[in-house]
């Protein structure tokens, strides 16, 4: 580990490789929003795009380069003058030029010999350096390239003036010990900083990047939420937190912004983050089993890494009620919601949760409150924040979907109407209207599941809402009518949140 640098540079390619994720297309405005967030997060370099690919892309890269961000802005270019000129037109700080060096890609994709590729690479680097900008050179498919030839390419581009060389594991076939070997050889051959770009085809992108760091790599390329071609790139949060918490190596990342960055990219890209995603996933700091929750309530590092806490990454710890839930955790959750069950009531509540779990039902925190209310006789209907009275919805191909809702909100009758993109959207907006600024809630999750088949299928709607403090509550409702089920689930979720606030 003696080659390891104490400080690693983070090169983010969410806006370039990440944007090449199948099904993802970001608008120029979205890209600027993401770039600003990455800058706030503290990434050293933002690869803003591939300017030659379209007029819109070029404009977008230029806008990011001109946005006055702290991070250096990088544009991608093949080894041609047109590609490099397109980058230069965008005022980027760094031009990232690449050419394949593996026999398979040279022969079948660009139909060039090793010697031709070498000359093109040298020419591109010299051309970039003549224009006084930084040059990052990538030997595409480096990990499948003949090693002697690869070393020769890197030596020659170093001589031509390249500032940094990148070692891309383009098809994600490396494994950590081999990566370490390869980087060592390069480290012994060239003096300029080494950068790596790893793909996740075997789930090894982060491990390979870390192995490269152990062998002397100065910079790593990552994406938010592991976006990128195919199975994606090395994940930003996983790489950075491993470096900080396990390797004790520093980066410039302000880790407390990791979760908000992940959520922003999730929303704009439309690619959902799985709940079990490390660090940023909903379950990353959630505990359900009785043994674990009991331990966590005594000391959080009994069942968490300890060297990484939810606070460090901008996350929160959650105790989830399920059939594995222990008495301690359930009591804690009820106390947090202002409910104080007696020991007898608690035992009864525990029994109900376990019965539901044994029937295969997922017990949400909303279910827990309902069970507790019933058993403790706590909340009468009059105490609920919202009592729904009437819902009517108009929709069709010639009308704007409109919903009106009549309800009693904290004892006062209220009527609200809203339009939406569809009947469910209109109804949910109408509910939010009658609440006014009273409840700043955000819809975090909305799912519809058909329970039975046929056109009269019973649909179950699961809704998750979040208040301004980040409290998340889920509620569900099942009906034949999905609009009604949606409204009921939303109202029920809001009532839970209000109950919690009390
Ligand atoms: Mn890539």
Tab-separated table of C-alpha atoms and ligand atoms in Angstrom:
chain	number	residue	atom	x	y	z
A	1	UNK	CA	0.000	0.000	0.000
A	2	UNK	CA	3.075	2.279	0.002
A	3	UNK	CA	2.235	3.749	-3.418
A	4	UNK	CA	-1.118	4.930	-2.107
A	5	UNK	CA	-1.713	8.661	-2.260
A	6	UNK	CA	-3.147	10.321	0.840
A	7	UNK	CA	-5.530	12.427	-1.193
A	8	UNK	CA	-7.544	11.160	-4.157
A	9	UNK	CA	-9.110	13.324	-6.857
A	10	UNK	CA	-12.718	12.588	-7.744
A	11	UNK	CA	-13.642	12.792	-11.433
A	12	UNK	CA	-17.399	12.586	-11.913
A	13	UNK	CA	-18.780	11.362	-15.233
A	14	UNK	CA	-22.492	11.236	-14.346
A	15	UNK	CA	-23.218	13.781	-17.085
A	16	UNK	CA	-21.247	11.872	-19.735
A	17	UNK	CA	-21.033	8.094	-19.114
A	18	UNK	CA	-23.988	8.312	-16.698
A	19	UNK	CA	-26.079	10.009	-19.331
A	20	UNK	CA	-25.314	7.066	-21.639
A	21	UNK	CA	-27.311	4.839	-19.262
A	22	UNK	CA	-29.952	3.112	-21.390
A	23	UNK	CA	-33.195	5.078	-21.019
A	24	UNK	CA	-31.652	8.198	-19.515
A	25	UNK	CA	-31.757	11.540	-21.232
A	26	UNK	CA	-31.260	14.751	-19.294
A	27	UNK	CA	-32.278	18.190	-20.534
A	28	UNK	CA	-29.710	20.996	-20.611
A	29	UNK	CA	-31.403	22.530	-17.555
A	30	UNK	CA	-31.265	19.208	-15.673
A	31	UNK	CA	-27.573	18.894	-16.487
A	32	UNK	CA	-26.805	22.316	-15.092
A	33	UNK	CA	-28.717	21.475	-11.902
A	34	UNK	CA	-26.720	18.236	-11.552
A	35	UNK	CA	-23.429	20.064	-12.257
A	36	UNK	CA	-24.176	22.617	-9.531
A	37	UNK	CA	-24.983	19.840	-7.083
A	38	UNK	CA	-21.752	17.978	-7.954
A	39	UNK	CA	-19.878	21.219	-7.384
A	40	UNK	CA	-21.530	21.649	-3.987
A	41	UNK	CA	-20.602	18.049	-3.208
A	42	UNK	CA	-16.964	18.906	-3.913
A	43	UNK	CA	-16.011	16.766	-6.924
A	44	UNK	CA	-12.713	17.919	-8.437
A	45	UNK	CA	-13.630	17.412	-12.085
A	46	UNK	CA	-17.006	17.283	-13.822
A	47	UNK	CA	-17.109	15.572	-17.204
A	48	UNK	CA	-19.953	17.630	-18.654
A	49	UNK	CA	-20.504	15.749	-21.908
A	50	UNK	CA	-19.355	14.876	-25.422
A	51	UNK	CA	-19.653	18.210	-27.316
A	52	UNK	CA	-19.346	16.828	-30.882
A	53	UNK	CA	-22.313	14.483	-30.381
A	54	UNK	CA	-24.977	17.158	-30.952
A	55	UNK	CA	-25.573	20.910	-31.021
A	56	UNK	CA	-27.622	20.667	-27.841
A	57	UNK	CA	-24.888	18.718	-26.060
A	58	UNK	CA	-22.296	21.296	-27.078
A	59	UNK	CA	-24.441	24.167	-25.785
A	60	UNK	CA	-25.034	22.317	-22.545
A	61	UNK	CA	-21.311	21.661	-21.960
A	62	UNK	CA	-20.551	25.305	-22.659
A	63	UNK	CA	-23.234	26.459	-20.222
A	64	UNK	CA	-21.730	24.293	-17.476
A	65	UNK	CA	-18.192	25.494	-18.282
A	66	UNK	CA	-19.404	29.108	-18.103
A	67	UNK	CA	-21.368	28.624	-14.858
A	68	UNK	CA	-18.453	29.696	-12.671
A	69	UNK	CA	-18.222	26.415	-10.787
A	70	UNK	CA	-15.330	25.562	-8.533
A	71	UNK	CA	-14.755	22.149	-10.170
A	72	UNK	CA	-12.752	21.842	-13.375
A	73	UNK	CA	-14.977	21.122	-16.376
A	74	UNK	CA	-14.021	18.418	-18.835
A	75	UNK	CA	-15.302	17.569	-22.330
A	76	UNK	CA	-14.896	14.272	-24.184
A	77	UNK	CA	-13.338	14.025	-27.673
A	78	UNK	CA	-12.198	11.316	-30.036
A	79	UNK	CA	-8.684	11.893	-31.427
A	80	UNK	CA	-9.943	14.116	-34.261
A	81	UNK	CA	-9.513	17.878	-34.654
A	82	UNK	CA	-13.288	18.373	-35.049
A	83	UNK	CA	-14.007	16.637	-31.742
A	84	UNK	CA	-11.255	18.520	-29.919
A	85	UNK	CA	-12.304	21.852	-31.480
A	86	UNK	CA	-15.875	21.248	-30.286
A	87	UNK	CA	-14.517	20.875	-26.729
A	88	UNK	CA	-12.317	23.973	-27.066
A	89	UNK	CA	-15.356	25.970	-28.282
A	90	UNK	CA	-17.022	25.107	-24.948
A	91	UNK	CA	-14.238	26.716	-22.850
A	92	UNK	CA	-13.579	23.487	-20.967
A	93	UNK	CA	-10.595	23.261	-18.601
A	94	UNK	CA	-9.757	19.707	-19.658
A	95	UNK	CA	-10.129	17.838	-22.942
A	96	UNK	CA	-10.518	14.093	-22.391
A	97	UNK	CA	-9.445	12.381	-25.596
A	98	UNK	CA	-9.716	8.663	-26.206
A	99	UNK	CA	-8.916	5.968	-28.752
A	100	UNK	CA	-9.233	2.194	-28.513
A	101	UNK	CA	-5.980	0.300	-27.957
A	102	UNK	CA	-7.167	-3.306	-27.647
A	103	UNK	CA	-6.696	-5.449	-30.738
A	104	UNK	CA	-10.387	-6.357	-30.829
A	105	UNK	CA	-11.573	-2.730	-30.808
A	106	UNK	CA	-8.802	-1.441	-33.122
A	107	UNK	CA	-9.525	-4.124	-35.690
A	108	UNK	CA	-13.314	-4.153	-35.617
A	109	UNK	CA	-14.413	-0.659	-34.567
A	110	UNK	CA	-11.894	1.739	-36.119
A	111	UNK	CA	-10.015	-0.609	-38.471
A	112	UNK	CA	-6.607	0.792	-37.627
A	113	UNK	CA	-3.213	-0.753	-36.859
A	114	UNK	CA	-1.345	-0.335	-33.580
A	115	UNK	CA	1.091	2.101	-35.237
A	116	UNK	CA	-1.744	4.214	-36.703
A	117	UNK	CA	-3.481	4.381	-33.337
A	118	UNK	CA	-0.270	5.465	-31.636
A	119	UNK	CA	0.263	8.282	-34.145
A	120	UNK	CA	-3.364	9.470	-33.848
A	121	UNK	CA	-3.096	9.519	-30.044
A	122	UNK	CA	0.141	11.530	-30.089
A	123	UNK	CA	-1.310	13.962	-32.651
A	124	UNK	CA	-4.451	14.547	-30.567
A	125	UNK	CA	-2.508	15.161	-27.354
A	126	UNK	CA	-0.163	17.609	-29.110
A	127	UNK	CA	-3.110	19.436	-30.672
A	128	UNK	CA	-4.828	19.800	-27.279
A	129	UNK	CA	-1.660	21.031	-25.597
A	130	UNK	CA	-1.053	23.596	-28.381
A	131	UNK	CA	-4.295	25.196	-27.221
A	132	UNK	CA	-3.111	25.520	-23.647
A	133	UNK	CA	-5.744	23.342	-21.971
A	134	UNK	CA	-5.252	20.285	-19.790
A	135	UNK	CA	-5.229	16.918	-21.553
A	136	UNK	CA	-6.527	13.655	-20.148
A	137	UNK	CA	-5.738	10.700	-22.402
A	138	UNK	CA	-7.716	7.433	-22.318
A	139	UNK	CA	-6.564	4.193	-23.931
A	140	UNK	CA	-10.036	2.755	-24.452
A	141	UNK	CA	-10.361	-0.908	-23.441
A	142	UNK	CA	-6.966	-0.622	-21.713
A	143	UNK	CA	-7.591	-3.703	-19.590
A	144	UNK	CA	-7.883	-5.895	-22.724
A	145	UNK	CA	-4.896	-4.259	-24.412
A	146	UNK	CA	-1.544	-5.984	-24.889
A	147	UNK	CA	0.415	-4.682	-21.881
A	148	UNK	CA	3.678	-3.847	-23.697
A	149	UNK	CA	1.775	-1.915	-26.330
A	150	UNK	CA	-0.312	-0.151	-23.664
A	151	UNK	CA	2.811	0.978	-21.806
A	152	UNK	CA	4.276	2.274	-25.056
A	153	UNK	CA	1.108	4.276	-25.783
A	154	UNK	CA	1.133	5.832	-22.310
A	155	UNK	CA	4.863	6.677	-22.525
A	156	UNK	CA	4.408	8.316	-25.909
A	157	UNK	CA	1.389	10.405	-24.895
A	158	UNK	CA	3.276	11.482	-21.770
A	159	UNK	CA	6.114	12.665	-24.025
A	160	UNK	CA	3.543	14.446	-26.232
A	161	UNK	CA	2.436	16.451	-23.185
A	162	UNK	CA	-0.583	14.643	-21.678
A	163	UNK	CA	-1.269	15.779	-18.104
A	164	UNK	CA	-3.038	12.634	-16.890
A	165	UNK	CA	-3.550	9.148	-18.310
A	166	UNK	CA	-6.726	7.199	-17.778
A	167	UNK	CA	-6.923	3.411	-17.566
A	168	UNK	CA	-10.476	2.453	-18.539
A	169	UNK	CA	-11.841	-0.983	-17.757
A	170	UNK	CA	-14.298	-0.372	-20.581
A	171	UNK	CA	-16.090	-3.719	-20.442
A	172	UNK	CA	-15.673	-4.331	-16.705
A	173	UNK	CA	-13.617	-7.540	-16.885
A	174	UNK	CA	-10.933	-6.721	-14.336
A	175	UNK	CA	-10.582	-8.119	-10.834
A	176	UNK	CA	-8.822	-6.349	-7.980
A	177	UNK	CA	-5.470	-8.194	-7.870
A	178	UNK	CA	-5.058	-7.961	-11.658
A	179	UNK	CA	-5.938	-4.266	-11.562
A	180	UNK	CA	-3.306	-3.681	-8.911
A	181	UNK	CA	-0.695	-5.489	-11.029
A	182	UNK	CA	-1.539	-3.470	-14.134
A	183	UNK	CA	-1.527	-0.103	-12.377
A	184	UNK	CA	1.841	-0.932	-10.725
A	185	UNK	CA	3.371	-1.521	-14.152
A	186	UNK	CA	1.996	1.766	-15.465
A	187	UNK	CA	3.038	3.600	-12.287
A	188	UNK	CA	6.603	2.362	-12.798
A	189	UNK	CA	6.595	3.465	-16.437
A	190	UNK	CA	5.019	6.933	-16.521
A	191	UNK	CA	5.390	9.903	-14.172
A	192	UNK	CA	2.137	11.749	-14.850
A	193	UNK	CA	-0.895	11.019	-12.626
A	194	UNK	CA	-2.966	7.916	-13.312
A	195	UNK	CA	-6.773	7.921	-13.419
A	196	UNK	CA	-9.068	4.863	-13.602
A	197	UNK	CA	-12.529	4.349	-15.089
A	198	UNK	CA	-14.130	1.073	-14.022
A	199	UNK	CA	-17.359	-0.535	-15.193
A	200	UNK	CA	-19.570	-2.685	-13.039
A	201	UNK	CA	-20.369	-5.673	-15.286
A	202	UNK	CA	-19.348	-8.100	-12.529
A	203	UNK	CA	-20.151	-5.774	-9.642
A	204	UNK	CA	-16.421	-5.110	-9.193
A	205	UNK	CA	-16.172	-1.479	-10.324
A	206	UNK	CA	-15.620	-0.040	-6.846
A	207	UNK	CA	-13.323	-2.892	-5.754
A	208	UNK	CA	-11.215	-2.473	-8.908
A	209	UNK	CA	-11.031	1.305	-8.424
A	210	UNK	CA	-9.851	0.828	-4.838
A	211	UNK	CA	-7.260	-1.743	-5.938
A	212	UNK	CA	-6.019	0.833	-8.459
A	213	UNK	CA	-5.748	3.415	-5.674
A	214	UNK	CA	-3.661	0.940	-3.642
A	215	UNK	CA	-1.247	0.733	-6.595
A	216	UNK	CA	-0.776	4.479	-6.962
A	217	UNK	CA	-3.745	5.823	-8.927
A	218	UNK	CA	-4.232	9.509	-8.154
A	219	UNK	CA	-7.740	9.951	-9.539
A	220	UNK	CA	-10.893	7.841	-9.902
A	221	UNK	CA	-13.828	8.238	-12.256
A	222	UNK	CA	-17.241	7.683	-10.711
A	223	UNK	CA	-20.924	8.365	-11.288
A	224	UNK	CA	-23.804	9.158	-8.960
A	225	UNK	CA	-25.994	6.095	-8.305
A	226	UNK	CA	-23.558	4.013	-10.328
A	227	UNK	CA	-25.175	5.187	-13.584
A	228	UNK	CA	-23.446	4.485	-16.890
A	229	UNK	CA	-23.301	2.184	-19.878
A	230	UNK	CA	-24.736	-1.309	-19.212
A	231	UNK	CA	-24.311	-2.137	-15.510
A	232	UNK	CA	-22.858	1.313	-14.885
A	233	UNK	CA	-19.668	2.782	-13.473
A	234	UNK	CA	-18.023	2.796	-10.056
A	235	UNK	CA	-20.437	4.472	-7.668
A	236	UNK	CA	-19.413	7.856	-6.292
A	237	UNK	CA	-20.745	7.384	-2.756
A	238	UNK	CA	-19.400	3.841	-2.350
A	239	UNK	CA	-15.952	4.770	-3.654
A	240	UNK	CA	-15.646	7.940	-1.590
A	241	UNK	CA	-16.920	6.429	1.663
A	242	UNK	CA	-14.641	3.393	1.254
A	243	UNK	CA	-11.698	5.734	0.754
A	244	UNK	CA	-12.611	7.895	3.761
A	245	UNK	CA	-13.847	5.305	6.238
A	246	UNK	CA	-11.892	2.158	5.372
A	247	UNK	CA	-8.720	3.306	3.610
A	248	UNK	CA	-8.448	6.533	5.646
A	249	UNK	CA	-7.621	8.427	2.462
A	250	UNK	CA	-9.058	11.900	1.895
A	251	UNK	CA	-10.990	13.435	-1.000
A	252	UNK	CA	-12.562	16.872	-1.360
A	253	UNK	CA	-16.088	15.430	-1.123
A	254	UNK	CA	-18.446	16.948	1.467
A	255	UNK	CA	-19.954	13.591	2.321
A	256	UNK	CA	-22.986	15.040	4.128
A	257	UNK	CA	-24.381	15.915	0.675
A	258	UNK	CA	-24.126	12.363	-0.706
A	259	UNK	CA	-27.738	11.339	-0.088
A	260	UNK	CA	-29.273	14.554	-1.410
A	261	UNK	CA	-27.082	14.233	-4.534
A	262	UNK	CA	-28.244	10.663	-5.065
A	263	UNK	CA	-31.908	11.664	-4.643
A	264	UNK	CA	-31.561	14.541	-7.103
A	265	UNK	CA	-30.001	12.317	-9.763
A	266	UNK	CA	-32.591	9.614	-9.060
A	267	UNK	CA	-35.383	12.105	-9.676
A	268	UNK	CA	-33.901	13.673	-12.816
A	269	UNK	CA	-32.662	10.432	-14.403
A	270	UNK	CA	-35.772	8.416	-13.565
A	271	UNK	CA	-33.551	5.489	-12.534
A	272	UNK	CA	-34.710	4.287	-9.131
A	273	UNK	CA	-32.138	3.602	-6.438
A	274	UNK	CA	-32.706	0.108	-5.009
A	275	UNK	CA	-33.504	0.185	-1.277
A	276	UNK	CA	-30.472	-1.987	-0.493
A	277	UNK	CA	-28.036	0.255	-2.387
A	278	UNK	CA	-25.043	0.916	-0.102
A	279	UNK	CA	-24.848	4.319	1.620
A	280	UNK	CA	-27.699	6.096	-0.183
A	281	UNK	CA	-30.413	3.408	-0.394
A	282	UNK	CA	-33.491	3.723	1.822
A	283	UNK	CA	-32.412	0.676	3.837
A	284	UNK	CA	-28.731	1.609	4.177
A	285	UNK	CA	-29.230	2.507	7.840
A	286	UNK	CA	-32.529	0.727	8.532
A	287	UNK	CA	-32.885	-2.014	11.088
A	288	UNK	CA	-35.682	-4.508	11.438
A	289	UNK	CA	-34.681	-7.672	13.272
A	290	UNK	CA	-35.196	-7.656	17.036
A	291	UNK	CA	-31.594	-8.523	17.871
A	292	UNK	CA	-30.260	-5.743	15.672
A	293	UNK	CA	-32.731	-3.048	16.731
A	294	UNK	CA	-32.147	-3.861	20.391
A	295	UNK	CA	-28.402	-3.462	19.882
A	296	UNK	CA	-28.778	-0.280	17.844
A	297	UNK	CA	-30.845	1.362	20.557
A	298	UNK	CA	-28.041	0.695	23.066
A	299	UNK	CA	-25.091	1.599	20.825
A	300	UNK	CA	-25.377	2.291	17.089
A	301	UNK	CA	-22.024	0.726	16.205
A	302	UNK	CA	-23.155	-2.686	17.469
A	303	UNK	CA	-24.878	-3.317	14.127
A	304	UNK	CA	-23.542	-0.530	11.907
A	305	UNK	CA	-20.007	-0.002	10.599
A	306	UNK	CA	-19.414	2.759	13.109
A	307	UNK	CA	-16.721	4.315	10.892
A	308	UNK	CA	-19.627	5.400	8.718
A	309	UNK	CA	-22.779	6.877	10.262
A	310	UNK	CA	-25.989	8.105	8.610
A	311	UNK	CA	-25.113	11.663	9.692
A	312	UNK	CA	-21.817	11.510	7.780
A	313	UNK	CA	-23.613	10.906	4.477
A	314	UNK	CA	-26.768	12.944	5.069
A	315	UNK	CA	-28.930	9.897	5.728
A	316	UNK	CA	-31.076	8.941	8.711
A	317	UNK	CA	-31.335	5.824	10.806
A	318	UNK	CA	-34.655	4.016	10.659
A	319	UNK	CA	-36.115	1.305	12.814
A	320	UNK	CA	-38.525	-0.707	10.685
A	321	UNK	CA	-41.335	-2.628	12.234
A	322	UNK	CA	-41.779	-6.061	10.844
A	323	UNK	CA	-42.352	-9.495	12.170
A	324	UNK	CA	-38.690	-9.484	13.233
A	325	UNK	CA	-39.177	-6.309	15.242
A	326	UNK	CA	-38.346	-6.397	18.897
A	327	UNK	CA	-40.316	-4.928	21.768
A	328	UNK	CA	-37.690	-2.248	22.418
A	329	UNK	CA	-37.838	-0.887	18.897
A	330	UNK	CA	-41.627	-0.867	18.780
A	331	UNK	CA	-41.849	0.897	22.121
A	332	UNK	CA	-39.304	3.467	20.941
A	333	UNK	CA	-41.261	4.165	17.752
A	334	UNK	CA	-44.527	4.567	19.615
A	335	UNK	CA	-42.893	6.862	22.157
A	336	UNK	CA	-41.478	8.959	19.309
A	337	UNK	CA	-45.037	9.292	17.999
A	338	UNK	CA	-46.279	10.434	21.396
A	339	UNK	CA	-47.967	7.148	22.286
A	340	UNK	CA	-47.233	5.541	25.654
A	341	UNK	CA	-48.521	1.949	25.746
A	342	UNK	CA	-48.628	0.032	29.010
A	343	UNK	CA	-46.659	-3.244	29.153
A	344	UNK	CA	-49.881	-5.172	28.604
A	345	UNK	CA	-50.837	-3.063	25.567
A	346	UNK	CA	-47.315	-3.383	24.161
A	347	UNK	CA	-47.472	-7.175	24.420
A	348	UNK	CA	-50.784	-7.118	22.555
A	349	UNK	CA	-49.395	-4.807	19.862
A	350	UNK	CA	-46.382	-7.131	19.418
A	351	UNK	CA	-48.674	-10.114	18.988
A	352	UNK	CA	-50.679	-8.334	16.271
A	353	UNK	CA	-47.517	-7.363	14.354
A	354	UNK	CA	-46.224	-10.922	14.435
A	355	UNK	CA	-49.608	-12.312	13.329
A	356	UNK	CA	-49.645	-9.982	10.336
A	357	UNK	CA	-46.043	-10.843	9.502
A	358	UNK	CA	-46.754	-14.560	9.654
A	359	UNK	CA	-49.588	-14.032	7.158
A	360	UNK	CA	-46.981	-12.604	4.782
A	361	UNK	CA	-48.121	-9.018	5.197
A	362	UNK	CA	-45.507	-6.287	5.253
A	363	UNK	CA	-46.030	-4.222	8.366
A	364	UNK	CA	-45.361	-0.588	7.674
A	365	UNK	CA	-44.926	2.058	10.329
A	366	UNK	CA	-48.422	3.231	9.365
A	367	UNK	CA	-49.811	-0.208	10.182
A	368	UNK	CA	-48.064	-0.056	13.544
A	369	UNK	CA	-49.766	3.220	14.464
A	370	UNK	CA	-53.139	1.895	13.365
A	371	UNK	CA	-52.682	-1.217	15.478
A	372	UNK	CA	-51.509	0.828	18.455
A	373	UNK	CA	-54.427	3.241	18.130
A	374	UNK	CA	-56.918	0.424	18.021
A	375	UNK	CA	-55.421	-1.364	20.997
A	376	UNK	CA	-54.846	1.740	23.054
A	377	UNK	CA	-58.106	3.356	21.970
A	378	UNK	CA	-56.090	6.524	21.549
A	379	UNK	CA	-57.239	8.325	18.480
A	380	UNK	CA	-60.897	8.884	17.926
A	381	UNK	CA	-61.973	9.930	14.464
A	382	UNK	CA	-62.440	13.526	15.624
A	383	UNK	CA	-58.757	13.746	16.528
A	384	UNK	CA	-57.566	12.933	13.035
A	385	UNK	CA	-56.165	15.894	11.121
A	386	UNK	CA	-58.218	15.179	8.010
A	387	UNK	CA	-61.555	13.430	7.683
A	388	UNK	CA	-62.524	12.830	4.072
A	389	UNK	CA	-66.157	13.586	3.172
A	390	UNK	CA	-66.518	13.690	-0.601
A	391	UNK	CA	-64.311	13.056	-3.607
A	392	UNK	CA	-65.339	13.665	-7.178
A	393	UNK	CA	-63.177	13.373	-10.254
A	394	UNK	CA	-63.803	14.218	-13.873
A	395	UNK	CA	-61.608	12.805	-16.599
A	396	UNK	CA	-61.662	11.808	-20.241
A	397	UNK	CA	-59.889	12.537	-23.511
A	398	UNK	CA	-61.602	15.917	-24.039
A	399	UNK	CA	-61.372	17.331	-20.530
A	400	UNK	CA	-58.537	18.299	-18.252
A	401	UNK	CA	-58.631	15.836	-15.367
A	402	UNK	CA	-60.098	17.751	-12.422
A	403	UNK	CA	-60.764	16.651	-8.867
A	404	UNK	CA	-62.664	18.266	-6.032
A	405	UNK	CA	-62.382	17.166	-2.440
A	406	UNK	CA	-64.525	17.995	0.557
A	407	UNK	CA	-62.999	17.250	3.922
A	408	UNK	CA	-62.822	18.398	7.500
A	409	UNK	CA	-59.322	19.598	8.308
A	410	UNK	CA	-58.685	20.015	12.030
A	411	UNK	CA	-62.383	20.469	12.617
A	412	UNK	CA	-62.904	23.025	9.836
A	413	UNK	CA	-64.796	22.130	6.651
A	414	UNK	CA	-62.652	22.674	3.541
A	415	UNK	CA	-63.216	22.309	-0.188
A	416	UNK	CA	-60.437	22.166	-2.739
A	417	UNK	CA	-60.276	21.561	-6.482
A	418	UNK	CA	-57.299	21.001	-8.729
A	419	UNK	CA	-56.438	19.872	-12.221
A	420	UNK	CA	-53.707	17.379	-12.992
A	421	UNK	CA	-52.107	15.298	-15.695
A	422	UNK	CA	-54.474	12.481	-14.794
A	423	UNK	CA	-57.266	11.767	-12.309
A	424	UNK	CA	-54.941	10.476	-9.566
A	425	UNK	CA	-52.606	13.441	-9.932
A	426	UNK	CA	-55.564	15.871	-9.791
A	427	UNK	CA	-56.989	14.197	-6.689
A	428	UNK	CA	-53.668	14.170	-4.863
A	429	UNK	CA	-53.134	17.841	-5.712
A	430	UNK	CA	-56.621	18.668	-4.417
A	431	UNK	CA	-55.850	17.023	-1.083
A	432	UNK	CA	-52.649	19.037	-0.822
A	433	UNK	CA	-54.588	22.235	-1.633
A	434	UNK	CA	-57.007	21.816	1.251
A	435	UNK	CA	-54.111	21.274	3.596
A	436	UNK	CA	-52.611	24.607	2.529
A	437	UNK	CA	-49.212	25.530	3.859
A	438	UNK	CA	-50.186	23.700	7.028
A	439	UNK	CA	-48.471	20.564	5.877
A	440	UNK	CA	-45.362	20.760	3.776
A	441	UNK	CA	-45.394	17.233	2.484
A	442	UNK	CA	-43.672	15.605	-0.431
A	443	UNK	CA	-44.826	12.465	-2.171
A	444	UNK	CA	-41.904	10.029	-1.874
A	445	UNK	CA	-43.426	6.851	-3.172
A	446	UNK	CA	-46.528	5.938	-5.140
A	447	UNK	CA	-47.224	2.398	-6.240
A	448	UNK	CA	-50.276	0.590	-7.482
A	449	UNK	CA	-50.508	-3.147	-7.229
A	450	UNK	CA	-53.358	-5.185	-8.630
A	451	UNK	CA	-54.389	-7.738	-6.045
A	452	UNK	CA	-56.882	-9.644	-8.160
A	453	UNK	CA	-57.196	-10.004	-11.934
A	454	UNK	CA	-59.942	-8.787	-14.229
A	455	UNK	CA	-61.382	-5.345	-14.971
A	456	UNK	CA	-62.922	-5.163	-11.491
A	457	UNK	CA	-59.539	-5.949	-9.958
A	458	UNK	CA	-58.930	-4.754	-6.476
A	459	UNK	CA	-56.056	-2.304	-6.619
A	460	UNK	CA	-53.831	-1.613	-3.686
A	461	UNK	CA	-52.239	1.811	-3.576
A	462	UNK	CA	-49.162	2.338	-1.444
A	463	UNK	CA	-48.201	5.918	-0.752
A	464	UNK	CA	-45.159	7.257	1.043
A	465	UNK	CA	-45.039	10.886	2.153
A	466	UNK	CA	-42.222	12.855	3.719
A	467	UNK	CA	-42.523	15.970	5.901
A	468	UNK	CA	-40.036	18.854	6.022
A	469	UNK	CA	-38.048	17.105	8.758
A	470	UNK	CA	-37.548	14.018	6.619
A	471	UNK	CA	-40.018	11.815	8.524
A	472	UNK	CA	-41.369	9.240	6.111
A	473	UNK	CA	-44.682	7.533	6.577
A	474	UNK	CA	-46.295	5.002	4.305
A	475	UNK	CA	-49.940	4.104	4.081
A	476	UNK	CA	-52.007	1.868	1.882
A	477	UNK	CA	-55.564	1.457	0.753
A	478	UNK	CA	-57.275	-1.141	-1.383
A	479	UNK	CA	-60.359	-0.540	-3.545
A	480	UNK	CA	-61.677	-1.270	-7.010
A	481	UNK	CA	-61.354	2.437	-7.768
A	482	UNK	CA	-57.709	3.501	-7.975
A	483	UNK	CA	-58.519	7.210	-7.598
A	484	UNK	CA	-60.388	6.614	-4.344
A	485	UNK	CA	-57.727	4.217	-3.111
A	486	UNK	CA	-55.056	6.830	-3.867
A	487	UNK	CA	-56.889	9.604	-2.031
A	488	UNK	CA	-57.584	7.394	0.969
A	489	UNK	CA	-53.993	6.232	1.181
A	490	UNK	CA	-52.732	9.801	0.966
A	491	UNK	CA	-55.135	11.059	3.638
A	492	UNK	CA	-54.195	8.162	5.865
A	493	UNK	CA	-50.478	8.852	5.402
A	494	UNK	CA	-50.975	12.537	6.234
A	495	UNK	CA	-52.946	11.645	9.344
A	496	UNK	CA	-50.061	9.423	10.463
A	497	UNK	CA	-47.579	12.227	9.937
A	498	UNK	CA	-49.722	14.629	11.973
A	499	UNK	CA	-50.057	12.021	14.691
A	500	UNK	CA	-46.309	11.644	14.766
A	501	UNK	CA	-45.794	15.384	15.035
A	502	UNK	CA	-47.999	15.632	18.093
B	1	LIG	MN1	-17.376	4.139	-19.713
